[in-house]
Tab-separated table of C-alpha atoms in Angstrom:
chain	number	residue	atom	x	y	z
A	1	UNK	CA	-108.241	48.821	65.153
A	2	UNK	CA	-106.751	45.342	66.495
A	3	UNK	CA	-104.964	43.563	64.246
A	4	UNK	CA	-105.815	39.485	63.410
A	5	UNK	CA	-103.267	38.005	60.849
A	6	UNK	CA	-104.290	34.712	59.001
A	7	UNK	CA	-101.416	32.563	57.002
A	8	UNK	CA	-101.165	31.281	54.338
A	9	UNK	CA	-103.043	33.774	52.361
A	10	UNK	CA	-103.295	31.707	49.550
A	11	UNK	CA	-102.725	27.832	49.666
A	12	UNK	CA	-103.342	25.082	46.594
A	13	UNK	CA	-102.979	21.450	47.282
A	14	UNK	CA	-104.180	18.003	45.513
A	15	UNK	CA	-107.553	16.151	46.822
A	16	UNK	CA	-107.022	14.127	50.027
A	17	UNK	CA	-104.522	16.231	51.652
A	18	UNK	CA	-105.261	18.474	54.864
A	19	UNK	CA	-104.459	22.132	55.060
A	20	UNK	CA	-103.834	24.116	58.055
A	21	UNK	CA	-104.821	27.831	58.766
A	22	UNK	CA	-103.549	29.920	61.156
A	23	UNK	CA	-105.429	32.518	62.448
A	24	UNK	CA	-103.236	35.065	65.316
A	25	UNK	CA	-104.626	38.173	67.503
A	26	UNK	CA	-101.716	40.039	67.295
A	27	UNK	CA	-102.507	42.737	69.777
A	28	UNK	CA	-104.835	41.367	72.222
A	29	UNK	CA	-106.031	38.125	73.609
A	30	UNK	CA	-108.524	36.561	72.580
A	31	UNK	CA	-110.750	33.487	74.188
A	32	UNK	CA	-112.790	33.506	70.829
A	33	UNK	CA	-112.524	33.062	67.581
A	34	UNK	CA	-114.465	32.582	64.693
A	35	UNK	CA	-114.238	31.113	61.314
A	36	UNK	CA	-116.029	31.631	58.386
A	37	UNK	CA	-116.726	30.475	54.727
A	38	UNK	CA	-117.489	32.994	51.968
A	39	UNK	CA	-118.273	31.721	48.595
A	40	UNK	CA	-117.829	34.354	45.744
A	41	UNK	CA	-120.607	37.364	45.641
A	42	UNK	CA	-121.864	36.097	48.544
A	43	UNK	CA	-121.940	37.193	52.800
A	44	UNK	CA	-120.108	35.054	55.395
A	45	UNK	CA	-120.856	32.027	56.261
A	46	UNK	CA	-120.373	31.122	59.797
A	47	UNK	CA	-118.609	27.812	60.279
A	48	UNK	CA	-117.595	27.542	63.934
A	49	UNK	CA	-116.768	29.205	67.555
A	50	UNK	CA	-113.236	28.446	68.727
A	51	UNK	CA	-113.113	28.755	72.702
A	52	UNK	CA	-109.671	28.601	73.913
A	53	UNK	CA	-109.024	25.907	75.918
A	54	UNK	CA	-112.119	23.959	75.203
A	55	UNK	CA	-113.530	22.320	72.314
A	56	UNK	CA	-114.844	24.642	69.366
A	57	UNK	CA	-118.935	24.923	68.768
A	58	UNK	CA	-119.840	24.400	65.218
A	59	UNK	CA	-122.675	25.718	63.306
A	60	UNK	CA	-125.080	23.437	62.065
A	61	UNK	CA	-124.245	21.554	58.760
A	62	UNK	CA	-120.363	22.098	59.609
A	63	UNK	CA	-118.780	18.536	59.961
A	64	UNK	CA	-117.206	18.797	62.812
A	65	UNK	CA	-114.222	16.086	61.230
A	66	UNK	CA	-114.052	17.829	58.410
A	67	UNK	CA	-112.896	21.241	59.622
A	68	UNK	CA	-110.611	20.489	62.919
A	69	UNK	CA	-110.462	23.577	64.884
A	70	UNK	CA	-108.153	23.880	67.789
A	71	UNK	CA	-107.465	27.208	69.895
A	72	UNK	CA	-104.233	26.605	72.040
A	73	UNK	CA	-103.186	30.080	73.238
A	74	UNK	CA	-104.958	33.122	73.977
A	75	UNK	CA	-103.626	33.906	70.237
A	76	UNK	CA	-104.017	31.877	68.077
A	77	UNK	CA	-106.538	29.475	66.383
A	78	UNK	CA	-105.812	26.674	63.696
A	79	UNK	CA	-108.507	25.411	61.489
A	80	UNK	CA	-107.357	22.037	59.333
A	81	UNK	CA	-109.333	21.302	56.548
A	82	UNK	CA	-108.781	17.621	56.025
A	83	UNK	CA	-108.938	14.752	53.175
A	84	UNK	CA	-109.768	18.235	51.100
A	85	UNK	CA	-111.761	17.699	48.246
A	86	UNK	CA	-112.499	20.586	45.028
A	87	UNK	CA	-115.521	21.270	46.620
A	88	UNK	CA	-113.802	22.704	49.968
A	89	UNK	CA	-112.088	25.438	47.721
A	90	UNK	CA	-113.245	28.597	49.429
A	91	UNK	CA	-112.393	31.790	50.848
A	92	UNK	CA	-111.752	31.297	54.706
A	93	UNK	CA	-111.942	33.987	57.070
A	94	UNK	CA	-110.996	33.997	60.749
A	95	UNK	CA	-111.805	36.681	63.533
A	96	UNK	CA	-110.866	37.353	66.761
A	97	UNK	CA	-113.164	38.800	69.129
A	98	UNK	CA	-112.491	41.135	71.550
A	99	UNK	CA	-112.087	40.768	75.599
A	100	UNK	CA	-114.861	40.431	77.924
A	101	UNK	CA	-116.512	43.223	78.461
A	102	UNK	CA	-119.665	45.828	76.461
A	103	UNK	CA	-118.140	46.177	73.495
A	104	UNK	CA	-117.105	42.790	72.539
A	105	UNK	CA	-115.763	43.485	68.942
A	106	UNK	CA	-114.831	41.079	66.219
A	107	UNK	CA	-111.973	41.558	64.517
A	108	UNK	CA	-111.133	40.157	60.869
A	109	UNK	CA	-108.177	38.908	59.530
A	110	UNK	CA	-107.400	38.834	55.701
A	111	UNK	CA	-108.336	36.049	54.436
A	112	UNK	CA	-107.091	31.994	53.329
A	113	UNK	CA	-107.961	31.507	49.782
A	114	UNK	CA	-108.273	27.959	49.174
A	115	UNK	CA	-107.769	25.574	46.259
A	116	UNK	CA	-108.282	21.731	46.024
A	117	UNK	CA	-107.330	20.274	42.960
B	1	UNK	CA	-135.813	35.427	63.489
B	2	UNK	CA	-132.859	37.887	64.090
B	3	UNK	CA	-131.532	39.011	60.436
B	4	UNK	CA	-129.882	41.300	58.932
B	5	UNK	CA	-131.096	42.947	55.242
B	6	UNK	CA	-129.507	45.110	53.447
B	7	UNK	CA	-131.871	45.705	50.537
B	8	UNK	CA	-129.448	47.476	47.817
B	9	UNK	CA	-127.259	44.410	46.162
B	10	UNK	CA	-125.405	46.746	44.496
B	11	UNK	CA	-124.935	50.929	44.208
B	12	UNK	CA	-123.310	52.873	41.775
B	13	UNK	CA	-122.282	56.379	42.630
B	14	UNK	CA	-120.117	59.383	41.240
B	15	UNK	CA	-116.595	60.186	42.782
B	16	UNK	CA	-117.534	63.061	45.020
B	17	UNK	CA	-120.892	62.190	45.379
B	18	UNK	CA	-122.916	61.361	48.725
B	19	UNK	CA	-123.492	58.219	49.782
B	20	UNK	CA	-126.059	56.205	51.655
B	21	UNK	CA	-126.011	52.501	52.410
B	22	UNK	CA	-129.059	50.492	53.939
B	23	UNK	CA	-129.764	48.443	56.687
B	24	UNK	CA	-132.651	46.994	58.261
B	25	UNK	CA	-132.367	44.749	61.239
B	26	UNK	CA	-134.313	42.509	62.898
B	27	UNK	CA	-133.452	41.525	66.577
B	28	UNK	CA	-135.219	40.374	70.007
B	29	UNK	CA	-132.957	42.367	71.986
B	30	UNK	CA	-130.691	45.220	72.304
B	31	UNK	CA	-129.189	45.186	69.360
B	32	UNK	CA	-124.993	45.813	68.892
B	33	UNK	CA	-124.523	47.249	65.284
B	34	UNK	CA	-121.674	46.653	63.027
B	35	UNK	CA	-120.279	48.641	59.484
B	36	UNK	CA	-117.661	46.274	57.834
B	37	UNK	CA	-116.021	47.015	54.662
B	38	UNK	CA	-114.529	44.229	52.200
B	39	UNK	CA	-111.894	44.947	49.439
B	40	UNK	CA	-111.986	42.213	46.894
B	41	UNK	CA	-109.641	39.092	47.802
B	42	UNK	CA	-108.917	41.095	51.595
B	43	UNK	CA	-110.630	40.213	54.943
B	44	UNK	CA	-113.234	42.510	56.521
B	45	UNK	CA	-111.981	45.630	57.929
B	46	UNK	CA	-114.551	47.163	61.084
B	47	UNK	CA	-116.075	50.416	59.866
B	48	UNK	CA	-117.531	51.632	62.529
B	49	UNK	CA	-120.153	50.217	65.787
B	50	UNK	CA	-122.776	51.239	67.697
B	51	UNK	CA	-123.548	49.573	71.337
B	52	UNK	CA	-125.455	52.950	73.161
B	53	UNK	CA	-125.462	56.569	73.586
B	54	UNK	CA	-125.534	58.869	70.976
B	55	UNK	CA	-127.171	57.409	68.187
B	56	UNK	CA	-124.891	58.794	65.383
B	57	UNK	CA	-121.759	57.125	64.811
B	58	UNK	CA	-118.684	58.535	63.421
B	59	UNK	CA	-116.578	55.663	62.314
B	60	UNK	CA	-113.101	55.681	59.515
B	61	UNK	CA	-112.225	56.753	56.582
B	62	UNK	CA	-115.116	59.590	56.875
B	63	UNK	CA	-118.248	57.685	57.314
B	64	UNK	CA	-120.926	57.580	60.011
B	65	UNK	CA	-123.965	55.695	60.743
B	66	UNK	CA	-127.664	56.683	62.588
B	67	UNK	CA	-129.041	54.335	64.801
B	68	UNK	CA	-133.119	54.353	64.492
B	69	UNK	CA	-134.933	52.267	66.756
B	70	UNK	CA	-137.981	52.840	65.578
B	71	UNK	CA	-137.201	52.446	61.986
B	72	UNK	CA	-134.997	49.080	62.568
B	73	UNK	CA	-132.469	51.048	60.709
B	74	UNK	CA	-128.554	51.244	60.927
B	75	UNK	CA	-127.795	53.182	57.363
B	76	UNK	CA	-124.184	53.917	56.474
B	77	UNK	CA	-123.335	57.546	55.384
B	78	UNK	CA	-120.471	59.186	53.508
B	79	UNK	CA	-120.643	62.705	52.206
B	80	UNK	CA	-118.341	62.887	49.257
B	81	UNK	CA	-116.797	59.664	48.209
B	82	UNK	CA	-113.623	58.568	46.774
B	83	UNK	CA	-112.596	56.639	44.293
B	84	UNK	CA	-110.807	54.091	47.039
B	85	UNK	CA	-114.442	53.704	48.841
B	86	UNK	CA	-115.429	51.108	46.327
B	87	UNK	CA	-115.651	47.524	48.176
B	88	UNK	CA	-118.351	45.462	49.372
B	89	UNK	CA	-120.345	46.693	52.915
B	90	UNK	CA	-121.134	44.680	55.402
B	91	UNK	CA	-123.881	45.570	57.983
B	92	UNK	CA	-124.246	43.009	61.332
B	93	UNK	CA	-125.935	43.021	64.276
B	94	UNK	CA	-124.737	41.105	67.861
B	95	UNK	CA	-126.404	40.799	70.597
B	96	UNK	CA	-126.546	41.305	74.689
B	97	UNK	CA	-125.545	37.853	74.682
B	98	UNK	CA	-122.312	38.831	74.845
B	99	UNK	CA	-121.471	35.756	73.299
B	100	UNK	CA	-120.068	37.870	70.004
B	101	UNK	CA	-121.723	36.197	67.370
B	102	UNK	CA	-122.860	38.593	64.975
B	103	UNK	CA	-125.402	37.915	62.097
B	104	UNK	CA	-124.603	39.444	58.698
B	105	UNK	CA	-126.669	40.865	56.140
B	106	UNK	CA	-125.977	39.979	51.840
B	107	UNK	CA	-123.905	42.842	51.602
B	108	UNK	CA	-124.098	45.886	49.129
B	109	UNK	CA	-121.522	46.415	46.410
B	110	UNK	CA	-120.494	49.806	45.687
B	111	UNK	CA	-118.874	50.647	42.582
B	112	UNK	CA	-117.534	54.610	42.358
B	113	UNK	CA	-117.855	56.231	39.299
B	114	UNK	CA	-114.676	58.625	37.868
């Protein structure tokens, strides 16, 4: 299957900073992205659609100022968590969904674990 | 609503053993399903998918899945399972949309017994 890389895989940083997570297609482009939260035990949690070249769609409840998403290339999408607080310590998960066409197929990458102290 | 249940939180099964995972979907249209598979602290690696044709899926790592319209059913099958199988299993379901979103069910936690 494609392959989606996501970096850092783990980040901790105090309350009030902002963190930045890559997420790259690494074998395809992609005009879409996704991002999602997953809290422990529990199923994904879609935050947000990044469209390349155009603004990302977030889900309802998703500040939009909260989570900055931008998708510059055909590669690569950043989300920025900013002025992070504890309660934004999650398990964030990108994908990258595949061309247009019939089979339009997500693709997952591994995973930012992140901690706000 | 369009949803997604899978309605066994968690399965415990012998090495060797076979293996059936559940999923029941609910969906306007014609439904794209999805097998993902979840090692703990890892991202979500794709299973196997369904979009048309022949309703049973072969997919990695030795699994397959049946498509049954009539049943709303997507169930995940592996005939002898390994130690290595146990992770968490995600079943989704996308749409004609084409727009890619997908909507996941809770997940089912599989635990392999020696």
């Amino acid at each position: 299957g494609a392959v989606v890389s996501q970096h850092p895989s783990r980040v901790i940083c105090k309350s009030g900073t902002s963190v930045k997570i890559e997420c790259r297609s690494l074998d395809f482009q992609a005009t879409t992205m996704f991002w999602y939260r997953q809290f422990p035990k529990q199923s994904l949690m879609l935050m947000a659609t990044s469209n390349e070249g155009s603004k990302a769609t977030y889900e309802q409840g998703v500040e939009k100022d909260k989570f900055l998403i931008n998708h510059a290339s055909l590669t690569l999408s950043t989300l920025t968590v900013t002025s992070a607080h504890p309660e934004d310590s999650s398990f964030y998960i990108c994908s990258a969904l595949t061309p247009t066409g019939l089979m339009r197929t997500q693709y997952f990458g591994p995973g930012t674990r992140l901690l706000v102290l | 609503a369009q949803s997604v249940t899978q309605p066994d939180i968690h399965i415990t099964v012998s090495e060797g053993a076979s293996l059936e995972l559940r999923c029941n979907y609910s969906y306007g249209a014609t439904p794209y399903l999805f097998w993902y598979v979840q090692s703990p602290g890892q991202g979500l690696q794709l299973l196997l998918k369904y979009f048309s044709g022949d309703t049973l899926v072969q997919g990695i790592k030795g699994f397959e899945a049946e498509f049954k319209r009539s049943q709303s059913s997507f169930n995940l099958r592996k005939p002898s399972v390994h130690w290595s199988d146990a992770a968490e299993y995600f079943c989704a379901v996308g749409g004609g949309s084409n727009t890619g979103k997908l909507i996941f069910g809770q997940g089912t936690t599989l635990q392999v017994k020696p």
